[in-house]
Backbone as a printed PyTorch tensor [residue, N CA C, xyz], in Angstrom:
tensor([[[ -6.2070,   6.9390,  -5.4820],
         [ -4.7840,   6.4070,  -5.5700],
         [ -4.8880,   4.3690,  -5.8670]],

        [[ -5.5520,   3.9200,  -4.2010],
         [ -6.2210,   2.6040,  -4.6650],
         [ -6.4210,   1.5570,  -5.8720]],

        [[ -7.3740,   2.9810,  -7.2220],
         [ -7.5050,   2.4840,  -8.7680],
         [ -6.3900,   2.7020,  -9.0650]],

        [[ -5.6330,   2.9340,  -9.2160],
         [ -4.5860,   3.1840,  -9.9180],
         [ -3.7180,   1.8050,  -9.7670]],

        [[ -3.8300,   1.2720,  -7.8740],
         [ -3.0880,  -0.1740,  -8.1160],
         [ -4.0290,  -0.7820,  -8.7300]],

        [[ -5.1690,  -1.0130,  -8.0570],
         [ -5.8110,  -1.8830,  -8.7370],
         [ -5.5640,  -2.2850,  -9.9410]],

        [[ -5.3970,  -1.2060, -11.1580],
         [ -5.9490,  -1.2200, -12.4460],
         [ -4.5330,  -1.4300, -12.9530]],

        [[ -3.2860,  -0.9270, -12.5630],
         [ -1.8020,  -1.4680, -12.3470],
         [ -1.6840,  -3.3940, -12.6700]],

        [[ -3.0290,  -3.5410, -11.6430],
         [ -2.4030,  -5.1590, -11.1330],
         [ -2.3640,  -6.0860, -11.7660]],

        [[ -4.3520,  -5.5300, -12.1690],
         [ -5.2170,  -5.8780, -13.4610],
         [ -4.5220,  -5.8570, -14.2830]],

        [[ -3.8040,  -4.6310, -14.6470],
         [ -2.5910,  -4.7940, -16.4440],
         [ -1.6950,  -5.9180, -16.1860]],

        [[ -1.0540,  -5.9840, -15.0960],
         [ -0.4110,  -7.6560, -14.9390],
         [ -0.6380,  -8.9850, -14.8930]],

        [[ -2.5050,  -9.0280, -14.6830],
         [ -1.8880, -10.1630, -14.5470],
         [ -3.0700, -10.9990, -15.3870]],

        [[ -3.4110, -10.0590, -16.3800],
         [ -3.6860, -10.4610, -17.7860],
         [ -2.4100, -10.3170, -18.7350]],

        [[ -1.2420, -10.0680, -18.6810],
         [ -0.4110, -10.1740, -19.4140],
         [  0.4080, -11.3950, -19.8070]],

        [[  0.0990, -11.4310, -20.8460],
         [  0.6590, -12.9380, -21.4800],
         [  1.5050, -12.4140, -22.4520]],

        [[  2.4010, -14.4060, -22.2520],
         [  3.4770, -14.2080, -23.8950],
         [  3.2790, -15.7510, -24.5130]],

        [[  3.3460, -16.0760, -25.7880],
         [  2.8850, -17.0110, -25.8330],
         [  4.2640, -18.3780, -25.7800]],

        [[  4.0360, -19.1160, -25.6210],
         [  4.9500, -20.0900, -25.1530],
         [  6.1010, -20.8430, -26.1800]],

        [[  7.2620, -20.8890, -26.2470],
         [  8.1360, -20.5050, -27.1860],
         [  8.5390, -22.2070, -27.9850]],

        [[  8.0560, -23.1490, -27.5320],
         [  7.9710, -24.3130, -27.9090],
         [  7.0970, -24.1940, -29.2670]],

        [[  7.6020, -25.0290, -30.5560],
         [  6.9660, -25.2090, -31.9500],
         [  5.3840, -24.5830, -31.7890]],

        [[  5.2620, -23.5160, -32.2290],
         [  3.7880, -22.9680, -32.3720],
         [  2.6260, -23.1800, -31.2500]],

        [[  2.7770, -24.0900, -29.8660],
         [  1.9290, -24.4220, -29.7900],
         [  0.7630, -23.3260, -29.1030]],

        [[ -0.4550, -23.7860, -28.6590],
         [ -0.8090, -23.1140, -27.9630],
         [ -0.3580, -21.6500, -26.9580]],

        [[ -1.2220, -20.5120, -27.0900],
         [ -1.1540, -19.9080, -25.8580],
         [ -1.9290, -19.8980, -25.2100]],

        [[ -0.7760, -20.0020, -23.5990],
         [ -1.8750, -20.2740, -22.3160],
         [ -0.9130, -19.2070, -21.3480]],

        [[ -2.0710, -18.5850, -20.7370],
         [ -2.5450, -17.4150, -20.4190],
         [ -0.9880, -17.6350, -18.7930]],

        [[ -1.2500, -16.8310, -18.5790],
         [ -0.6470, -16.8360, -16.9870],
         [ -0.7710, -16.1850, -16.4660]],

        [[ -1.0980, -16.1730, -14.8300],
         [ -0.7000, -14.6210, -14.6750],
         [  0.4070, -14.2610, -13.2530]],

        [[  0.8410, -13.4640, -12.9690],
         [  1.4470, -13.0370, -12.8620],
         [  2.0080, -13.7710, -10.9260]],

        [[  1.1890, -13.9540, -10.6200],
         [  1.8580, -15.0830,  -9.5540],
         [  2.1150, -16.2300,  -9.8180]],

        [[  1.7510, -16.5450, -10.9690],
         [  1.6030, -18.3470, -11.4550],
         [  2.8080, -18.1110, -11.8420]],

        [[  3.6010, -16.9120, -12.5320],
         [  5.4920, -16.7820, -12.9860],
         [  5.5480, -16.7830, -11.6860]],

        [[  5.7070, -15.9860, -11.1480],
         [  6.6810, -15.5630,  -9.5190],
         [  6.7520, -16.3290,  -8.7510]],

        [[  5.6710, -17.7710,  -8.5730],
         [  5.7450, -18.5790,  -7.9280],
         [  6.4290, -19.3320,  -8.6630]],

        [[  6.4200, -19.8320, -10.0450],
         [  7.0260, -20.7910, -10.8480],
         [  9.1420, -20.4470, -11.0610]],

        [[  9.2070, -18.9160, -10.8760],
         [ 10.1970, -18.2030, -10.9260],
         [ 10.7970, -18.8350,  -9.9330]],

        [[  9.9760, -18.2000,  -8.2700],
         [ 10.8050, -18.4290,  -7.2630],
         [ 11.6200, -19.8010,  -6.5110]],

        [[ 10.4290, -20.7610,  -7.2420],
         [ 10.8520, -22.0450,  -6.8720],
         [ 11.7970, -22.7130,  -7.4960]],

        [[ 11.6440, -22.2870,  -8.6940],
         [ 12.8320, -22.8560, -10.2170],
         [ 14.1450, -22.5450,  -9.4100]],

        [[ 13.8290, -21.3550,  -8.9730],
         [ 15.2190, -20.7080,  -8.2680],
         [ 15.5850, -21.5270,  -7.0270]],

        [[ 15.0430, -21.3300,  -5.8790],
         [ 15.8700, -22.2530,  -5.1240],
         [ 15.6160, -23.7350,  -5.7010]],

        [[ 15.7320, -24.1400,  -6.1980],
         [ 15.6040, -25.6360,  -6.9700],
         [ 17.2010, -25.0490,  -8.0010]],

        [[ 18.2720, -24.4540,  -7.8080],
         [ 18.8850, -23.9440,  -8.7920],
         [ 19.1300, -24.2570, -10.3050]],

        [[ 17.7370, -24.4390, -11.0640],
         [ 17.0410, -24.6670, -12.3590],
         [ 17.1660, -23.3340, -13.3730]],

        [[ 17.6420, -23.3850, -13.7770],
         [ 17.4630, -22.9110, -14.6350],
         [ 16.8590, -21.8560, -15.5600]],

        [[ 16.8400, -24.2590, -16.5290],
         [ 15.4250, -24.0640, -17.4040],
         [ 14.0660, -23.2940, -16.9950]],

        [[ 13.8030, -23.1510, -16.2110],
         [ 12.5670, -23.1040, -15.7350],
         [ 11.8850, -21.7970, -15.0640]],

        [[ 13.4330, -21.1690, -14.8270],
         [ 13.1910, -19.7300, -14.5180],
         [ 13.0250, -18.8430, -15.4780]],

        [[ 13.7700, -19.1780, -16.7180],
         [ 13.9620, -18.3900, -18.0020],
         [ 12.2500, -18.9260, -18.3310]],

        [[ 11.1270, -19.9950, -18.2890],
         [ 10.6650, -20.1670, -18.7660],
         [  9.4390, -19.2110, -18.3500]],

        [[  9.3910, -19.4210, -17.2210],
         [  8.9110, -18.7660, -15.4950],
         [  8.5490, -17.0940, -16.5470]],

        [[  9.8770, -16.9000, -16.2390],
         [ 10.3950, -15.0120, -16.5560],
         [  9.3880, -14.8420, -17.9900]],

        [[  9.3610, -15.5830, -19.0850],
         [  8.3590, -14.9860, -20.4340],
         [  7.5010, -15.4060, -20.0260]],

        [[  7.2620, -15.6260, -18.9790],
         [  5.5000, -15.5190, -19.3070],
         [  4.8460, -14.2860, -19.5580]],

        [[  4.8650, -13.1110, -18.0380],
         [  4.4860, -12.1020, -18.0700],
         [  6.1060, -11.0800, -18.2960]],

        [[  6.1120,  -9.7280, -18.4010],
         [  6.2560,  -8.6930, -18.4140],
         [  7.8960,  -9.2720, -17.7270]],

        [[  8.6540,  -8.2700, -17.3930],
         [  9.5840,  -8.1260, -16.3690],
         [  9.1510,  -7.8450, -15.2550]],

        [[  8.1450,  -6.4950, -15.1360],
         [  7.9080,  -6.0600, -14.4300],
         [  6.5100,  -6.1680, -13.8950]],

        [[  5.7900,  -6.9710, -14.1660],
         [  5.1820,  -7.8940, -13.7620],
         [  5.5730,  -8.7550, -13.1810]],

        [[  6.4700,  -9.6600, -13.6240],
         [  7.7580, -10.8480, -12.8190],
         [  7.6910,  -9.7740, -11.7730]],

        [[  8.3680,  -8.7050, -11.5290],
         [  9.0160,  -8.2070,  -9.8880],
         [  8.4550,  -7.7820,  -9.3920]],

        [[  7.0140,  -7.2810,  -9.5030],
         [  5.8840,  -7.1990,  -8.6720],
         [  5.0260,  -8.5090,  -8.1810]],

        [[  5.4040,  -9.4950,  -8.5520],
         [  4.6600, -10.8290,  -7.9400],
         [  5.6690, -11.7190,  -7.3670]],

        [[  7.2080, -11.2020,  -8.0520],
         [  7.9350, -11.4040,  -7.1620],
         [  8.2530, -11.1900,  -5.1770]],

        [[  8.4510,  -9.6570,  -5.5040],
         [  7.9610,  -9.0780,  -4.4250],
         [  6.8050,  -9.1080,  -3.3720]],

        [[  5.6710,  -9.7870,  -3.9250],
         [  3.8260,  -9.7620,  -3.5710],
         [  4.8270, -11.4970,  -2.9350]],

        [[  4.9200, -12.1960,  -3.2800],
         [  5.3860, -13.0500,  -2.3360],
         [  6.3540, -13.0320,  -1.9160]],

        [[  7.3770, -12.5360,  -1.0460],
         [  8.4310, -12.5040,  -0.1480],
         [  7.2580, -11.7500,   0.8820]],

        [[  6.6120, -10.9880,   0.7770],
         [  6.0470, -10.2960,   1.2240],
         [  5.0980, -11.3690,   1.9950]],

        [[  4.3870, -11.9870,   1.5730],
         [  3.4760, -13.0620,   1.6790],
         [  4.1120, -13.8700,   2.3870]],

        [[  5.7290, -14.0480,   1.7590],
         [  5.6810, -15.4080,   2.9180],
         [  7.0440, -15.0060,   3.9860]],

        [[  7.5560, -13.6440,   4.6380],
         [  7.4540, -12.7730,   5.4650],
         [  6.6420, -12.7760,   6.4350]],

        [[  5.7770, -12.2030,   6.0600],
         [  4.3350, -12.4140,   6.8870],
         [  4.0530, -13.8800,   7.4450]],

        [[  3.5220, -14.5080,   6.3450],
         [  3.9660, -16.1120,   7.2520],
         [  4.7200, -16.7490,   8.3130]],

        [[  6.2250, -16.3740,   7.9420],
         [  7.4060, -16.9200,   8.7540],
         [  6.8330, -16.2730,   9.9820]],

        [[  6.9000, -15.1390,   9.7670],
         [  6.5300, -13.8390,  11.4200],
         [  5.4110, -14.6740,  12.6920]],

        [[  4.5590, -15.0490,  11.5290],
         [  3.3890, -15.2630,  11.8180],
         [  3.2020, -16.4950,  12.8010]],

        [[  4.5610, -17.7240,  12.0600],
         [  4.4580, -18.4720,  12.5740],
         [  5.9600, -18.5220,  13.5470]],

        [[  6.8280, -17.8060,  13.5550],
         [  7.6040, -17.8910,  14.5820],
         [  7.7140, -17.5460,  15.7240]],

        [[  6.2040, -15.9100,  15.7080],
         [  5.3820, -15.4560,  16.6860],
         [  6.8770, -14.0790,  16.8030]],

        [[  7.6290, -13.5330,  15.6690],
         [  7.8850, -12.8610,  15.7950],
         [  7.7520, -11.9050,  15.0010]],

        [[  8.5090, -10.3180,  14.7120],
         [  8.1500,  -9.4170,  13.4900],
         [  8.4560,  -9.8560,  12.6330]],

        [[  8.1580,  -9.0800,  11.0710],
         [  8.1960,  -9.2340,  10.3540],
         [  9.4470,  -8.7130,   9.8610]],

        [[ 10.1660,  -7.5200,  10.2610],
         [ 10.8670,  -7.0640,  10.5210],
         [ 12.2510,  -8.5560,  10.6380]],

        [[ 12.2420,  -8.4330,  11.6650],
         [ 13.0830,  -9.5360,  12.6760],
         [ 13.1780, -10.9780,  11.7080]],

        [[ 12.6060, -11.3930,  11.0400],
         [ 12.2940, -12.6690,  10.5710],
         [ 13.1260, -12.3210,   8.8820]],

        [[ 13.0300, -10.8850,   8.5460],
         [ 13.3370, -10.6340,   6.4000],
         [ 14.8940, -10.2410,   7.6460]],

        [[ 15.6760,  -9.9250,   8.4340],
         [ 16.5960, -10.0260,   8.4740],
         [ 17.6860, -11.1200,   8.9210]],

        [[ 16.7890, -11.9550,   9.5520],
         [ 17.0020, -12.9770,   9.8670],
         [ 17.6030, -13.7650,   8.9400]],

        [[ 16.5050, -14.0370,   7.5320],
         [ 16.7130, -14.5190,   6.3090],
         [ 17.5450, -14.0880,   5.4730]],

        [[ 17.4480, -12.7170,   5.5270],
         [ 18.8760, -12.0430,   4.9610],
         [ 20.1930, -12.3960,   5.7890]],

        [[ 20.4910, -13.0000,   6.9510],
         [ 21.4650, -13.1050,   7.5480],
         [ 21.9300, -12.0950,   8.3040]],

        [[ 21.7500, -10.6590,   8.1770],
         [ 21.4880,  -9.4040,   9.0340],
         [ 21.4780,  -9.6530,  10.6890]],

        [[ 22.0290,  -8.7700,  11.3150],
         [ 22.0580,  -8.1300,  12.6410],
         [ 21.0180,  -7.7230,  13.1200]],

        [[ 20.0080,  -8.4970,  14.1740],
         [ 19.0460,  -7.9450,  14.4370],
         [ 19.0770,  -6.4440,  15.2460]],

        [[ 18.3350,  -5.8260,  14.5650],
         [ 18.6920,  -3.8230,  14.5230],
         [ 18.0330,  -3.1870,  15.8340]]])
C-alpha cells in the first residue's frame, strides 16, 4: 500500500508545465513548491501568483500539496500552542470546540 502512495507522490513531484511567458525555458516545479506559492498568494489575495502557481503542476497534484501543507501547518500550530490538532483546526475555521 505504501508503495502505491510513494509512486503517486513521486509522479506528481515530477509533473511540470511550461511557463506561459513567450517561449521561455521550462522550469520544473514540484508540487510542494506550487502549493506553498499558491497558498501564500491566496493569503495575500494575489490572483496572478495563484494562477501562475496553479499552472506549475496538475490540479490533482496542487490539491494534494495544499492538503499536505494544511496538515503540516495544523500540526506545527498545535505543537506551538500545546493543543490537539483537532482543536487548532476547528479554531482556525471558527468552529466551536467539539
